CSV table of C-alpha atoms in Angstrom, one decimal:
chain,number,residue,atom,x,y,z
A,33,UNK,CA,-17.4,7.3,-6.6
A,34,UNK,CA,-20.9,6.0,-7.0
A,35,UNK,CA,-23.1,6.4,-9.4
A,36,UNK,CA,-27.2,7.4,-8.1
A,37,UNK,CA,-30.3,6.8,-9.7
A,38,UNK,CA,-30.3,10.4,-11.1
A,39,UNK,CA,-27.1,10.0,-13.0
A,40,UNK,CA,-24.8,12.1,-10.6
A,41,UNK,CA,-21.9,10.8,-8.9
A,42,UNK,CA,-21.2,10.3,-5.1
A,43,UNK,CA,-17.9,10.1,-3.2
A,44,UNK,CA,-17.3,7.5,-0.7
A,45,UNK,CA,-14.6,7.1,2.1
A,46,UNK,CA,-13.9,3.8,3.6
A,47,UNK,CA,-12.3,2.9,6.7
A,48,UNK,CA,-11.1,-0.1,8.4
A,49,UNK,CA,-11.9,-1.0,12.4
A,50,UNK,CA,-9.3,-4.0,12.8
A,51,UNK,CA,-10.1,-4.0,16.3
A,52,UNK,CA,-13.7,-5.3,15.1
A,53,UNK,CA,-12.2,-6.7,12.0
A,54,UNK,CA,-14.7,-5.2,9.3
A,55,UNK,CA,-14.7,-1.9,7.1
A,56,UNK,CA,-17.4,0.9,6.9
A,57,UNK,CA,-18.0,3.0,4.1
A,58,UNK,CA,-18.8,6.9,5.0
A,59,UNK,CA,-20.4,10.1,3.3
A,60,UNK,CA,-17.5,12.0,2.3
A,61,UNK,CA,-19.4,14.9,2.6
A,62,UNK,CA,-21.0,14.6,6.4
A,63,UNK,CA,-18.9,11.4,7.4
A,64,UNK,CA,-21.4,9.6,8.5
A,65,UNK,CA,-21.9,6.1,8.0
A,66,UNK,CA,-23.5,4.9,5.0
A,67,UNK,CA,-24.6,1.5,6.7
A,68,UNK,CA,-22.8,-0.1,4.4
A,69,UNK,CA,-20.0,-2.8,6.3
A,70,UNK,CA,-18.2,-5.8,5.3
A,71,UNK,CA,-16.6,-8.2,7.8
A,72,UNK,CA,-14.4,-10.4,8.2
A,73,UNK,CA,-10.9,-8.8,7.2
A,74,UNK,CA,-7.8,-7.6,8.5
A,75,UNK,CA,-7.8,-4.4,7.4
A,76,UNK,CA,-3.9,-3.2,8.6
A,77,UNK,CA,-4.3,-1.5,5.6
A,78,UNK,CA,-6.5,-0.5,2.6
A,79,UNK,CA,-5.7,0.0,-1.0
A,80,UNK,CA,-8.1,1.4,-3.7
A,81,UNK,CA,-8.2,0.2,-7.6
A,82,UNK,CA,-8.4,2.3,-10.9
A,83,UNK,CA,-11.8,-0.2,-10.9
A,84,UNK,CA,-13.6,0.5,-8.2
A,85,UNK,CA,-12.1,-2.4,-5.7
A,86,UNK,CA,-11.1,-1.8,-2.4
A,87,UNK,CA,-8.0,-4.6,-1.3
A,88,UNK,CA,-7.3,-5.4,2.4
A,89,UNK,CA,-6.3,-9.0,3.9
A,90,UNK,CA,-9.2,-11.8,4.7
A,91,UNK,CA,-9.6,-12.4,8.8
A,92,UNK,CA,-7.0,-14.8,8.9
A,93,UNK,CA,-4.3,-13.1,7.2
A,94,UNK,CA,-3.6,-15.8,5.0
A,95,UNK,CA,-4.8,-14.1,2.0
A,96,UNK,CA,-5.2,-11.1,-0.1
A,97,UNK,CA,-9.1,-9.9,0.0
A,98,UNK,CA,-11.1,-7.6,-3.1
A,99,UNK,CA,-14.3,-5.6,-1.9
A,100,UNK,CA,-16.1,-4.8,-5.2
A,101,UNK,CA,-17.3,-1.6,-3.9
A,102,UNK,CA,-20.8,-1.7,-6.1
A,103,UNK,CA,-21.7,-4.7,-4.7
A,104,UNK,CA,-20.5,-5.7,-1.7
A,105,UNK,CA,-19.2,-9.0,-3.3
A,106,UNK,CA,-15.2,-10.2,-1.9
A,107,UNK,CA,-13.1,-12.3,-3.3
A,108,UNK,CA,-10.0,-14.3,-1.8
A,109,UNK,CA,-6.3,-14.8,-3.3
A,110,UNK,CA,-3.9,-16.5,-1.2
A,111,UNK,CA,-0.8,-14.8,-0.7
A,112,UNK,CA,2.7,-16.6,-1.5
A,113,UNK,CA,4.2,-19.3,0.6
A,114,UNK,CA,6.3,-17.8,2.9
A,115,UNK,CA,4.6,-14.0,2.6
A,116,UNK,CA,5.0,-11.9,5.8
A,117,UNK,CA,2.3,-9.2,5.1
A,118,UNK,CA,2.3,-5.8,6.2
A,119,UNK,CA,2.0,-3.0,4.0
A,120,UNK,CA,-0.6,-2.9,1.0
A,121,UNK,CA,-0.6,-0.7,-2.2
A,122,UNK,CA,-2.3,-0.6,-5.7
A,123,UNK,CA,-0.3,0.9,-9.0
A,124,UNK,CA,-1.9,2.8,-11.8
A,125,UNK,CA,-2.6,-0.6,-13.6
A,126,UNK,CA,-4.7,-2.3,-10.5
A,127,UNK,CA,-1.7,-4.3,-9.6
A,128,UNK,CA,-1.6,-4.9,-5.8
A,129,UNK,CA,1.8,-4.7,-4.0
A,130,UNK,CA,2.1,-6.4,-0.9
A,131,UNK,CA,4.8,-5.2,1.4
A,132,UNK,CA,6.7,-6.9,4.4
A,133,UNK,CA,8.7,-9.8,2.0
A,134,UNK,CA,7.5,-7.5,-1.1
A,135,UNK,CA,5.1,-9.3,-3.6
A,136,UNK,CA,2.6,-8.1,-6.6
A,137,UNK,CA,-0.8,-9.5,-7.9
A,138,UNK,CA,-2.0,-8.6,-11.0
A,139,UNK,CA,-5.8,-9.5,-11.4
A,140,UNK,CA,-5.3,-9.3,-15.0
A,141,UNK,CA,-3.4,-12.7,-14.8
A,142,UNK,CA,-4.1,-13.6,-11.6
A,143,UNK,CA,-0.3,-14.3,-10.7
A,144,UNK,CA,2.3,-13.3,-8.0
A,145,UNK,CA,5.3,-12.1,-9.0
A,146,UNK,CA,8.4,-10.5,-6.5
A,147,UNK,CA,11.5,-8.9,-6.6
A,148,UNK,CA,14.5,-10.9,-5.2
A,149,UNK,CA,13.9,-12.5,-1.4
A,150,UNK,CA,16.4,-9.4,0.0
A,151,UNK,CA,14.1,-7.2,-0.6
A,152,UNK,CA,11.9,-6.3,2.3
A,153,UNK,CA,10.3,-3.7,4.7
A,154,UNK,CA,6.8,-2.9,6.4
A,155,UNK,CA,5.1,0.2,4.0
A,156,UNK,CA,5.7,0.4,0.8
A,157,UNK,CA,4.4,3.2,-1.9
A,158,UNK,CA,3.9,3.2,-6.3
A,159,UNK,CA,5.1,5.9,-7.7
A,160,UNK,CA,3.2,7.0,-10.7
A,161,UNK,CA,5.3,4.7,-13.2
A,162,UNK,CA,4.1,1.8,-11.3
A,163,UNK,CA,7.7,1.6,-9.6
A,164,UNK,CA,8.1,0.4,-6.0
A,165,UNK,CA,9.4,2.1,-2.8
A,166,UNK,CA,10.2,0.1,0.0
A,167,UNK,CA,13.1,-0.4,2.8
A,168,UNK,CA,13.6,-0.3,6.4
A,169,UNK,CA,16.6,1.4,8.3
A,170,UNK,CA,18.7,1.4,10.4
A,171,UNK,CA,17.0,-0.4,12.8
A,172,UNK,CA,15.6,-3.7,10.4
A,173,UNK,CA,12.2,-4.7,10.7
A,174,UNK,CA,10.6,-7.7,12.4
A,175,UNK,CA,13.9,-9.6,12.0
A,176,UNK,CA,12.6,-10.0,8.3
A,177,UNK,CA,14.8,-7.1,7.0
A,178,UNK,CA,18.3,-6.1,6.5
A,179,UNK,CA,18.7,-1.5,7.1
A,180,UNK,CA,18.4,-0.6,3.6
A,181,UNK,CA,16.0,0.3,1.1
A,182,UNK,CA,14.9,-0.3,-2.4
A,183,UNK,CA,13.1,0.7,-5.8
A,184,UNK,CA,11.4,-2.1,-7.6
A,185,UNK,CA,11.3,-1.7,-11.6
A,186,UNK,CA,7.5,-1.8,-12.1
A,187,UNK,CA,8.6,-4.1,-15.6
A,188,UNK,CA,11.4,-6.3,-14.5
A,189,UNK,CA,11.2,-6.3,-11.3
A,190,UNK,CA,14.7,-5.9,-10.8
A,191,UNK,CA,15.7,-4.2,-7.6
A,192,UNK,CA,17.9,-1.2,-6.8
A,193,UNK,CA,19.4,-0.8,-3.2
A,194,UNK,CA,19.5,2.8,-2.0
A,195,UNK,CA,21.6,2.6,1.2
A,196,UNK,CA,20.5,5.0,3.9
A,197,UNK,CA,17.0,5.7,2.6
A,198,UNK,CA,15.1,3.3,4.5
A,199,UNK,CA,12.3,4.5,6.5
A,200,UNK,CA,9.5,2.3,7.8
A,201,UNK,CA,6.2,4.7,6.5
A,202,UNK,CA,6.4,5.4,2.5
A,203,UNK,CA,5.2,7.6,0.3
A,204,UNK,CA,5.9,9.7,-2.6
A,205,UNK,CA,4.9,13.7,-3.5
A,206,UNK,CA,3.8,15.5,-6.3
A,207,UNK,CA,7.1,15.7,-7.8
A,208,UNK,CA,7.8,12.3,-7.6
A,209,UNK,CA,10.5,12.2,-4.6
A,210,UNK,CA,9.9,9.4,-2.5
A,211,UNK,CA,9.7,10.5,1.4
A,212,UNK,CA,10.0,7.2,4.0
A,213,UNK,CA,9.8,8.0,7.9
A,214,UNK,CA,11.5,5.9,10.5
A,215,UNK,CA,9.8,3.6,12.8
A,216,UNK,CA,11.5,4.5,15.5
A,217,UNK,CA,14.2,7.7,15.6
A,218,UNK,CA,13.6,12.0,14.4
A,219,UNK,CA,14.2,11.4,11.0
A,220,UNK,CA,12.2,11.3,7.8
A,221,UNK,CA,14.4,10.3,4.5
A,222,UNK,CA,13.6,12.2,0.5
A,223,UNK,CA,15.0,10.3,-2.5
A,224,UNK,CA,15.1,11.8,-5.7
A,225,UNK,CA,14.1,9.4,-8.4
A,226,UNK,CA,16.1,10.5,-10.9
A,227,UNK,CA,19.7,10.5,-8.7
A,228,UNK,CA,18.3,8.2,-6.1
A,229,UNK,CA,20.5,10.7,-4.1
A,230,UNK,CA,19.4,11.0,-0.3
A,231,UNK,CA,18.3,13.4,1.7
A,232,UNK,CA,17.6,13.6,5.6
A,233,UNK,CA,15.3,15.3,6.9
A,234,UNK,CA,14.6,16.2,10.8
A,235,UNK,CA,11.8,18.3,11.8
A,236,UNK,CA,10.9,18.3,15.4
A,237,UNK,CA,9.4,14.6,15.3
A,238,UNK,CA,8.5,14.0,18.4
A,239,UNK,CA,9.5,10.0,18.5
């Protein structure tokens, strides 16, 4: 949202072109472009704040990257030693999760923090208690990951494995389930949050 000169409010969409390695902001209304571009990322993925920021990673991958959205201005964090990025998400609270080796900035603090080193996996997804969702299975991922799958404690950070939930995609429904689809395979995987029992699904996925 954007506010104009006549008090009303405008919605915005943004996209990333990581072939050209710069993001667009369109009318959400006629989708056209608004003109307005910023280069220089790697946008594998984009991540909206409560605050009007839109996260991505800079060009070289080497660091997180905030877009004030108002403005236009960025602003770089470098990710942890030994980060392999993939997946980006934001919480209720702002804080950015980084998936592939799993890590979260809080720009409140402006400190890293991570769950233990086992836990791993390309997408992840917040549910709306600020917990994470991540995993990969069976098939690993990158050689980074064991086939399993996890839910990071949004306080403590402490881990729980969920064996044979592990999808590669991530995302969680109105009811709070968590729903993960394979990289590979015709499955897609439901946890329930409150069991952390398992469920798999298979549609005809066309893989």
């Amino acid at each position: 949202l954007r506010e104009q000169l006549d008090g009303s409010l405008e919605e915005y969409v943004w996209i990333g072109d990581y072939t050209h390695m710069d993001v667009h902001e369109l009318d959400s209304e006629t989708g056209a472009a608004t003109g307005r571009t910023v280069a220089g990322v790697s946008p594998y993925g984009l991540a909206l704040d409560p605050f009007g920021k839109l996260w991505t990673f800079s060009a070289a991958a080497t660091a997180l990257l905030s877009i004030d959205t108002e403005t236009l201005a960025t602003e770089s964090i470098p990710l942890p030693a030994g980060e392999a990025w993939y997946g980006i998400t934001v919480d209720h609270l702002g804080r950015v999760w980084v998936g592939g080796t799993v890590a979260r900035y809080d720009p409140a603090t402006a400190t890293w923090t991570s769950p233990g080193a086992h836990v791993c996996g390309g997408g992840l997804a917040v549910d709306a208690e600020g917990n994470a969702w991540v995993g990969e299975g069976p098939w690993g991922w990158a050689g980074y990951c064991t086939p399993s799958a996890w839910r990071i404690d949004a306080d403590t950070m402490a881990d729980t494995e969920i064996p044979g939930a592990g999808g590669h995609g991530w995302a969680i429904d109105f009811d709070g389930f968590a729903w993960s689809i394979g990289f590979v395979g015709d499955s897609a995987y439901v946890v329930d949050p409150d069991t952390l029992a398992v469920e798999v699904v298979r549609p005809p996925f066309v893989s």
